[in-house]
C-alpha atoms as one frame of an Amber mdcrd trajectory, in Angstrom:
protein
  11.238  -9.666  -8.583  12.825  -6.511  -8.109  14.432  -6.570 -11.254  11.187
  -7.423 -13.259   9.336  -4.189 -11.340  12.097  -2.082 -11.910  11.890  -2.329
 -15.683   8.379  -2.532 -15.836   8.681   0.941 -13.506  11.462   2.196 -16.483
   9.432   1.414 -19.139   5.750   3.127 -17.999   7.561   6.010 -16.263   5.947
   8.129 -18.889   2.212   7.010 -18.237  -0.038   9.896 -15.956  -3.456   7.814
 -16.417  -3.249   5.346 -13.334  -0.642   4.765 -10.354  -0.085   1.309  -9.938
   1.708   0.396  -6.560   3.476  -2.966  -5.493   4.242  -3.622  -1.966   7.030
  -6.548  -1.397   7.112  -8.192   1.765   5.020  -5.033   3.035   2.803  -5.748
   5.841   2.268  -1.580   6.850   3.073  -1.736  10.405   6.730  -0.231  10.182
   5.318   2.830   8.229   2.563   3.243  11.072   5.359   3.265  13.641   7.693
   5.738  11.266   4.237   8.311  11.276   3.605   8.089  14.753   6.935   8.205
  15.378   6.973  11.890  13.274   4.110  12.758  14.437   4.872  12.406  18.299
   8.105  14.855  17.851   6.221  17.032  15.895   3.622  17.425  18.962   6.800
  17.428  21.288   8.086  20.430  19.379   4.248  22.391  19.250   3.832  21.717
  15.517   0.882  19.364  15.683  -1.832  19.895  18.586  -2.565  16.163  19.888
  -6.174  16.886  20.152  -6.575  18.385  16.900  -4.803  14.764  15.453  -7.186
  13.189  12.973  -6.717  10.324  10.406  -5.722  12.434   7.720  -2.916  14.189
   9.977  -1.582  10.862  10.512  -1.711  10.189   6.744   0.372  13.321   5.972
   3.307  11.243   8.088   2.972   8.216   5.457   5.548   7.192   3.465   3.835
   8.589   0.140   1.044  10.779   1.821   0.059  12.077  -1.971  -1.070   8.740
  -2.814  -4.884   8.431  -2.900  -6.460   5.699  -0.831  -6.199   1.778  -2.582
  -9.273   0.636  -4.421  -7.563  -2.744  -4.939  -5.524  -4.893  -2.860  -4.400
  -7.948  -4.020  -3.240 -10.367  -1.791  -0.919 -13.193  -3.462  -0.527 -15.890
  -0.367  -3.827 -16.119  -0.416  -4.759 -14.729   2.756  -8.420 -12.872   3.126
  -9.133  -9.868   5.037 -12.101  -7.190   4.405 -11.652  -4.795   7.055 -12.097
  -0.629   6.459 -13.291  -1.962   2.884
């Protein structure tokens, strides 16, 4: 699967109309834990005020902070979940 995704990325590298992101074996918890840890470190260092933290603040610490919110999410496993939509 990784080889096919790498080839698709190579072939579409100059496309700039839409962004398609594949998350293979991705649950999001590790990313949230990393983001929370980095945010906490910045709070301890005085770079962030804990009483001013919002969802947008946390979003700046995600792996791809410049990506917009997801428009379509496809679960190939057959699981169904519609929270936050």
